[in-house]
mmCIF file of C-alpha atoms and ligand atoms in Angstrom:
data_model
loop_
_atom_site.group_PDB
_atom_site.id
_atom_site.type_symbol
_atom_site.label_atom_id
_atom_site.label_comp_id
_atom_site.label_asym_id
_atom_site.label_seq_id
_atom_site.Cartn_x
_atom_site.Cartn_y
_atom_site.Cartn_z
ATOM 1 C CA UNK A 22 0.000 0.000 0.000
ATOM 2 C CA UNK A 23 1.269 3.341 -0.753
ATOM 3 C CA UNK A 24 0.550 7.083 -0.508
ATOM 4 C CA UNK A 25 0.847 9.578 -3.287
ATOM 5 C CA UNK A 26 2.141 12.769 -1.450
ATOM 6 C CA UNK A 27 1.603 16.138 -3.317
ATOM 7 C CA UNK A 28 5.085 17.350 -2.812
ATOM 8 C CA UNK A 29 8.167 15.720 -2.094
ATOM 9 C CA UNK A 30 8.761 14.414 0.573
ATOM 10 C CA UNK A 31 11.058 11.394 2.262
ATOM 11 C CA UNK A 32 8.376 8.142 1.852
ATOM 12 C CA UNK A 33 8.988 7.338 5.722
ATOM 13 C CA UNK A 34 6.131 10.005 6.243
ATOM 14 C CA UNK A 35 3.559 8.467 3.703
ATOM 15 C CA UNK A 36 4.214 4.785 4.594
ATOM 16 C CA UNK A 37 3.956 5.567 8.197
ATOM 17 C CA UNK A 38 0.284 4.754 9.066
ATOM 18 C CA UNK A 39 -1.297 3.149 12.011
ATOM 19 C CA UNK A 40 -3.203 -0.429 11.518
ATOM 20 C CA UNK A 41 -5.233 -2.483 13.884
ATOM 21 C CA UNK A 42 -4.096 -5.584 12.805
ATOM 22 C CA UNK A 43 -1.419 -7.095 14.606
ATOM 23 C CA UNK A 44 0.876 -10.315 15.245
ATOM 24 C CA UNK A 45 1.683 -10.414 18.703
ATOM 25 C CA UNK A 46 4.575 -11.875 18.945
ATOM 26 C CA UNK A 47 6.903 -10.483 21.268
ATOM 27 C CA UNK A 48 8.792 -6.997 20.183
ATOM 28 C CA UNK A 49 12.617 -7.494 21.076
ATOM 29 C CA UNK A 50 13.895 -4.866 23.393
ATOM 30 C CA UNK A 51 16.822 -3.589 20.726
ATOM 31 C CA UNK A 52 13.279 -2.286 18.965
ATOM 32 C CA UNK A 53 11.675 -0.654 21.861
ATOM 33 C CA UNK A 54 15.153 0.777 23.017
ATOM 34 C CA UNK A 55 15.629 2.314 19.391
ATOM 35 C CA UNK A 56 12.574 3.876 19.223
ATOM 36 C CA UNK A 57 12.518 5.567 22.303
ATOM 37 C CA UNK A 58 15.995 6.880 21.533
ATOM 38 C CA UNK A 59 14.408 8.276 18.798
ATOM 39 C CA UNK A 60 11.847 9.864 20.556
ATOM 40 C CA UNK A 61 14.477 10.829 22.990
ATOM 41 C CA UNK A 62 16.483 13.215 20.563
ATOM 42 C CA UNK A 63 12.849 15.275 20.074
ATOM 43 C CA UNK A 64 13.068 19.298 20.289
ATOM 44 C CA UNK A 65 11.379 20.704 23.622
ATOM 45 C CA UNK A 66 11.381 24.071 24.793
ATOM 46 C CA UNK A 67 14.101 24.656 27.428
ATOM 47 C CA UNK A 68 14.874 21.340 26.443
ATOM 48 C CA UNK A 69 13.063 20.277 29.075
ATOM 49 C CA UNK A 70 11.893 16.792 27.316
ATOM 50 C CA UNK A 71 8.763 16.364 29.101
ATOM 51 C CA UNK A 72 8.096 13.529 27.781
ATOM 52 C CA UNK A 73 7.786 10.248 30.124
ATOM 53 C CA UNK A 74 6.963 6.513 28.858
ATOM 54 C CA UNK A 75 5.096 4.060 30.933
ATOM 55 C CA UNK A 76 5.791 0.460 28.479
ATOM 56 C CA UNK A 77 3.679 -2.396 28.928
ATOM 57 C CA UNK A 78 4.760 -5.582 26.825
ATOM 58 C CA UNK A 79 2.534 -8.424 25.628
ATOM 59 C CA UNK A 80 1.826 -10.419 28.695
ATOM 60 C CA UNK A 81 3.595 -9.061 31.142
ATOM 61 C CA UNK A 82 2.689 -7.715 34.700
ATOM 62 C CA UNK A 83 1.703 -4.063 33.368
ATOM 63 C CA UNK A 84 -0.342 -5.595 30.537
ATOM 64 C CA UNK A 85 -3.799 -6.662 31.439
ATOM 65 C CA UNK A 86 -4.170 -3.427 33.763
ATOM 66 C CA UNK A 87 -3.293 -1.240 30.733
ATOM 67 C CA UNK A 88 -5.610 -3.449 28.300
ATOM 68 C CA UNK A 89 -7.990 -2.878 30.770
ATOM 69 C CA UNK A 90 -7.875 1.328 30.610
ATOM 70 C CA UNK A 91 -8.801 1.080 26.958
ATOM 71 C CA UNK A 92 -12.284 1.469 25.199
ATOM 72 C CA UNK A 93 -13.807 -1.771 25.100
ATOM 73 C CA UNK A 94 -13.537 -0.992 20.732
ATOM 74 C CA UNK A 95 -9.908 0.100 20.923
ATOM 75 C CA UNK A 96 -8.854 -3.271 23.579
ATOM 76 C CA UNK A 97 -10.673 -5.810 20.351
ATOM 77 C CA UNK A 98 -7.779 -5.089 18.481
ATOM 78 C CA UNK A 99 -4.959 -3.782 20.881
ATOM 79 C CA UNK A 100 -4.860 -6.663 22.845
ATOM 80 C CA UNK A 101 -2.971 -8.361 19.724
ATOM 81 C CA UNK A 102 -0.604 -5.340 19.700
ATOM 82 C CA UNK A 103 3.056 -6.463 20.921
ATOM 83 C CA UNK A 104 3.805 -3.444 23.216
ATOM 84 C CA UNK A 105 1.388 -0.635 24.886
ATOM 85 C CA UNK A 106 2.719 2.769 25.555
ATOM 86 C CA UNK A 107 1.197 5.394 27.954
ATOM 87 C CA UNK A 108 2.647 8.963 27.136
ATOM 88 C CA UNK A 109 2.654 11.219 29.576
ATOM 89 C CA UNK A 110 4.389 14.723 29.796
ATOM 90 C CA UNK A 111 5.491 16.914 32.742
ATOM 91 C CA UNK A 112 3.523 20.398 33.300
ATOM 92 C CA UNK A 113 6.228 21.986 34.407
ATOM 93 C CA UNK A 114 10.125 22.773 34.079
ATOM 94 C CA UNK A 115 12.545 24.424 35.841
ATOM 95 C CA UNK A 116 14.143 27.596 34.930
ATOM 96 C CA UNK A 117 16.833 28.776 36.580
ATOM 97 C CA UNK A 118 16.520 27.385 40.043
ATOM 98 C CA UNK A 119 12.647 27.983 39.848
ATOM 99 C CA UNK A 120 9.846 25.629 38.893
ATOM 100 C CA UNK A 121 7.546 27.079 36.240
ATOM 101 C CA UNK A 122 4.643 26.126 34.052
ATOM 102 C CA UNK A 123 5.399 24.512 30.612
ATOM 103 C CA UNK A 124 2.874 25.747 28.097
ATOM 104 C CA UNK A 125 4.310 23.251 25.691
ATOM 105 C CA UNK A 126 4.713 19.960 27.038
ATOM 106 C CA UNK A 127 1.948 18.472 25.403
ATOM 107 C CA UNK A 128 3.477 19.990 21.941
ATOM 108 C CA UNK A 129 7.046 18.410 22.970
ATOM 109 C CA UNK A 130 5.844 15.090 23.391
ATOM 110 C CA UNK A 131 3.898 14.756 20.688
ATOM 111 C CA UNK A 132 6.914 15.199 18.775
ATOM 112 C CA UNK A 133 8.757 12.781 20.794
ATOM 113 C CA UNK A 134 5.705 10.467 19.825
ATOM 114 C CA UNK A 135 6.319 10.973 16.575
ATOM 115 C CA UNK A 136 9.675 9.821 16.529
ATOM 116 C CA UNK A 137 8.908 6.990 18.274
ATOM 117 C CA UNK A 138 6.113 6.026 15.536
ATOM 118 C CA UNK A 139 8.943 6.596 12.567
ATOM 119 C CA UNK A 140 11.941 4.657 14.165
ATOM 120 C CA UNK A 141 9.659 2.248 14.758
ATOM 121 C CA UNK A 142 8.499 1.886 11.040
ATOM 122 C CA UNK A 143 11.937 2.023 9.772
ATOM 123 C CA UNK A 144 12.080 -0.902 11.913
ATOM 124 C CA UNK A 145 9.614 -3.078 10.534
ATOM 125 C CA UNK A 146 6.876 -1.776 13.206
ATOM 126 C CA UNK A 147 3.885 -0.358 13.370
ATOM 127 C CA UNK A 148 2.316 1.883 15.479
ATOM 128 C CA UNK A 149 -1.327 3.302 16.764
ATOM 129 C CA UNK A 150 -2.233 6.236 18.718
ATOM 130 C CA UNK A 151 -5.070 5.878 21.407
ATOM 131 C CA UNK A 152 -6.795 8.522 23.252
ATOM 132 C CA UNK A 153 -10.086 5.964 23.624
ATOM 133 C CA UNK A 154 -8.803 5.196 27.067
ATOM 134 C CA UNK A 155 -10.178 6.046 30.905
ATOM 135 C CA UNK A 156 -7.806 8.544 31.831
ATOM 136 C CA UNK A 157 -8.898 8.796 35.125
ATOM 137 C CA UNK A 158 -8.643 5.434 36.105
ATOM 138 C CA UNK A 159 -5.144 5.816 33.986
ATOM 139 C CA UNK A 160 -4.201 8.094 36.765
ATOM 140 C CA UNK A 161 -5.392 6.039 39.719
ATOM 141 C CA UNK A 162 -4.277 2.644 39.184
ATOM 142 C CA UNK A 163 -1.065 3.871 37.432
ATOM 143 C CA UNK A 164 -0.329 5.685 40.228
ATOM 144 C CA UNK A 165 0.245 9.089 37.979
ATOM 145 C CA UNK A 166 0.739 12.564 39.829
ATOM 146 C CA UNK A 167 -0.909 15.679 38.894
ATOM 147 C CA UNK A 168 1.768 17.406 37.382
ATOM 148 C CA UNK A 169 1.964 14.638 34.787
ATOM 149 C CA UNK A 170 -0.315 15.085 31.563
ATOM 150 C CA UNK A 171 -1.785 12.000 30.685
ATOM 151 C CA UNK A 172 -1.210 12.032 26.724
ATOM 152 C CA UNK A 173 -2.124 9.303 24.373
ATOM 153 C CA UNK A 174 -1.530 5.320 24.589
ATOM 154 C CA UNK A 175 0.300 3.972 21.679
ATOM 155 C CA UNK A 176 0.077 0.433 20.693
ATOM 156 C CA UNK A 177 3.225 -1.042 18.600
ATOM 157 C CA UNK A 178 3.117 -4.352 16.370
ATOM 158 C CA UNK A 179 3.898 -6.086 13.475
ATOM 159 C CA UNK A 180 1.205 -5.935 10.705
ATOM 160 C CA UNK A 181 -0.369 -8.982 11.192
ATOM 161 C CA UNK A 182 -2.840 -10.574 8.460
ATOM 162 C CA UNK A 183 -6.684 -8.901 8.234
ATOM 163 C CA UNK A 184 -8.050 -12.090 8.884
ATOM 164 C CA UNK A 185 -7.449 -12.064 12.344
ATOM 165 C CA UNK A 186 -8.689 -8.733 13.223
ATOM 166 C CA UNK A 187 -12.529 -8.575 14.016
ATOM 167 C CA UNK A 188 -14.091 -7.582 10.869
ATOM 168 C CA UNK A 189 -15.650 -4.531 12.353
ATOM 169 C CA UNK A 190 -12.186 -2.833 11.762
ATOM 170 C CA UNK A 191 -12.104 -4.319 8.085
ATOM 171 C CA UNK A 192 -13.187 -1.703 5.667
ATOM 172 C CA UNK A 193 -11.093 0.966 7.652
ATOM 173 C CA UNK A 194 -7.617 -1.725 7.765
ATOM 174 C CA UNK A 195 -5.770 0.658 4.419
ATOM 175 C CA UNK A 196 -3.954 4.080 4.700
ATOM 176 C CA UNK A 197 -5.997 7.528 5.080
ATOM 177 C CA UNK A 198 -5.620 10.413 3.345
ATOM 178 C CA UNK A 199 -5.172 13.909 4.063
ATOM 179 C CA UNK A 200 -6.586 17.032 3.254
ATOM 180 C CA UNK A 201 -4.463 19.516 1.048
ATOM 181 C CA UNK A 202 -1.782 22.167 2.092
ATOM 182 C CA UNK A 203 -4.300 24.529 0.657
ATOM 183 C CA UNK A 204 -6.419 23.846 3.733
ATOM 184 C CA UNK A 205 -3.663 23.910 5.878
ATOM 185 C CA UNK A 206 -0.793 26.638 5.725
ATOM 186 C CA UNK A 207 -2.343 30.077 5.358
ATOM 187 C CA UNK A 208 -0.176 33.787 4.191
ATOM 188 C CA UNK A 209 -0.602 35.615 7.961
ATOM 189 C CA UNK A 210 -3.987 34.718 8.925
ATOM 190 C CA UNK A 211 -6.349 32.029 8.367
ATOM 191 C CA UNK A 212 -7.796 31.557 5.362
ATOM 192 C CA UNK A 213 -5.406 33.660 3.146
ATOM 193 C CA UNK A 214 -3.735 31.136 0.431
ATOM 194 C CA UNK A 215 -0.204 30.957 1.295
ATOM 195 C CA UNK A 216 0.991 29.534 -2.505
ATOM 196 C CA UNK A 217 -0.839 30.089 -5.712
ATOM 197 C CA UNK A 218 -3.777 27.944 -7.027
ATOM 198 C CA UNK A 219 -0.828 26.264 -9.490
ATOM 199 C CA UNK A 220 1.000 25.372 -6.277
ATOM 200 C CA UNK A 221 -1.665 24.120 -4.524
ATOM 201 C CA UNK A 222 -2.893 21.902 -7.287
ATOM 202 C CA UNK A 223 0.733 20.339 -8.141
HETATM 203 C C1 FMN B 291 -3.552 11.030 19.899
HETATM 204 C C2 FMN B 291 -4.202 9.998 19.021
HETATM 205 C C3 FMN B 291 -5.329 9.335 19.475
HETATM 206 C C4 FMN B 291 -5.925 8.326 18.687
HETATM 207 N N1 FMN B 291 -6.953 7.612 19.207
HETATM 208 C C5 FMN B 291 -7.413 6.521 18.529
HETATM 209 C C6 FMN B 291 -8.360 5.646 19.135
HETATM 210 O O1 FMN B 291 -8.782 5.838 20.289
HETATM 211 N N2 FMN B 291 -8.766 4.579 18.420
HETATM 212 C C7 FMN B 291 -8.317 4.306 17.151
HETATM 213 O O2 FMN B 291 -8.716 3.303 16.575
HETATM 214 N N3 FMN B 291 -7.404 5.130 16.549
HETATM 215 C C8 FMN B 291 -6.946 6.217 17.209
HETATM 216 N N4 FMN B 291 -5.993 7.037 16.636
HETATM 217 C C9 FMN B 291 -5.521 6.784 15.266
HETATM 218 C C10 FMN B 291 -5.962 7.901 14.308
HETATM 219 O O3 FMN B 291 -7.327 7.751 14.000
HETATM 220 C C11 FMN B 291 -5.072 7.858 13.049
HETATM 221 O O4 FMN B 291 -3.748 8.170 13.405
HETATM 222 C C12 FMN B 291 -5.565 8.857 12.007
HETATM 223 O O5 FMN B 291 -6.812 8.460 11.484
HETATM 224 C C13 FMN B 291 -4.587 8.994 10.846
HETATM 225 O O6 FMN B 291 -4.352 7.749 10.249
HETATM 226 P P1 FMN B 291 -2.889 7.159 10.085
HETATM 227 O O7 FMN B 291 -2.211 7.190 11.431
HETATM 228 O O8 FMN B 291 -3.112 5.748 9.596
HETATM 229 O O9 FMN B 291 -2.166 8.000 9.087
HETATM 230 C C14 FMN B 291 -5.401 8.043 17.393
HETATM 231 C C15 FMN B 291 -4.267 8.739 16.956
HETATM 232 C C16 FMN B 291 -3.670 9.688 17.735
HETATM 233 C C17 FMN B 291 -2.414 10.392 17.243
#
């Protein structure tokens, strides 16, 4: 399956895409380790790297209770993922000797996420964002203090075949699209074309 991008651009960012269908069979840790160096080597303000991981792998102790935060739709096919990751990012930083609010630590480690996601394709594995999850119960049983931001789950697998996903999740198991630049980057405010029509259309 493949992407047609409207620009150029390196295919790691159109063959990255997030199925449901997994194998799981165990990830090794050299994969885990080299994706969350990846994710590691993100840009934060201050460099603060707010970003914190909380891994739970295929059957071990952490697994059932994080299975068990998920949407009863999201846990029908997650459960065959090989690894579940809970993001979570610190609310605040310190500056100078003095502990202060970071207004971007959701920002930061959503591009730590993304790395994650695209050393993990490189690979051979795929990932899945979740935010179907109970947060709150995330927070209790987890054990998570307040000045962590609970972010996103991501699940991480190997593709596995369609058959063995629940066929509810069939007709949506392909790559999505995306809307066009046009829609997107705007001259100085929204809604003011930032390239000409000829650009846009390439
Ligand atoms: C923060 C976040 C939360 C998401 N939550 C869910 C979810 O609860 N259930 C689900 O099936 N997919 C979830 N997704 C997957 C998105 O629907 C998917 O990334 C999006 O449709 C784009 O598709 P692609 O990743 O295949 O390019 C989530 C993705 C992200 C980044």
């Amino acid at each position: 399956m493949s992407r047609i991008s409207d620009h150029p651009v390196d295919p790691i960012f159109t063959t990255r895409w997030s199925p449901r269908s997994f194998t799981g069979e165990p990830v090794p840790d050299a994969v885990l380790q080299s994706a969350f160096e990846a994710a590691r080597w993100a840009p934060s303000a201050s460099n603060a790297q707010p970003w914190r991981f909380l891994v739970a792998r295929s059957g071990d102790a952490a697994w059932d209770g994080f299975l068990e935060l998920l949407m009863a739709k999201n846990r029908l096919w997650a459960a065959r993922a090989s690894a579940l990751i809970l993001i979570l990012s610190a609310r605040q930083l310190e500056r100078g000797g003095t502990v202060v609010d970071n207004s971007s630590h959701s920002f930061d480690a959503g591009a730590a996420w993304t790395n994650f996601a695209h050393q993990a394709l490189l690979l051979g594995w795929h990932t899945h964002g979740i935010g179907g999850f109970d947060r709150a119960a995330a927070r209790t049983r987890l054990a998570i203090p307040y000045d962590y931001e609970i972010e996103a789950f991501v699940a991480l697998g190997r593709k596995g075949d369609l058959a063995d996903l629940d066929p509810q999740f069939h007709a949506a198991e392909a790559p999505s699209g995306r809307r066009p630049l046009s829609e997107t980057v705007f001259a100085g405010t929204l809604g003011t074309l930032a390239f000409t029509e000829e650009w846009n259309a390439a």
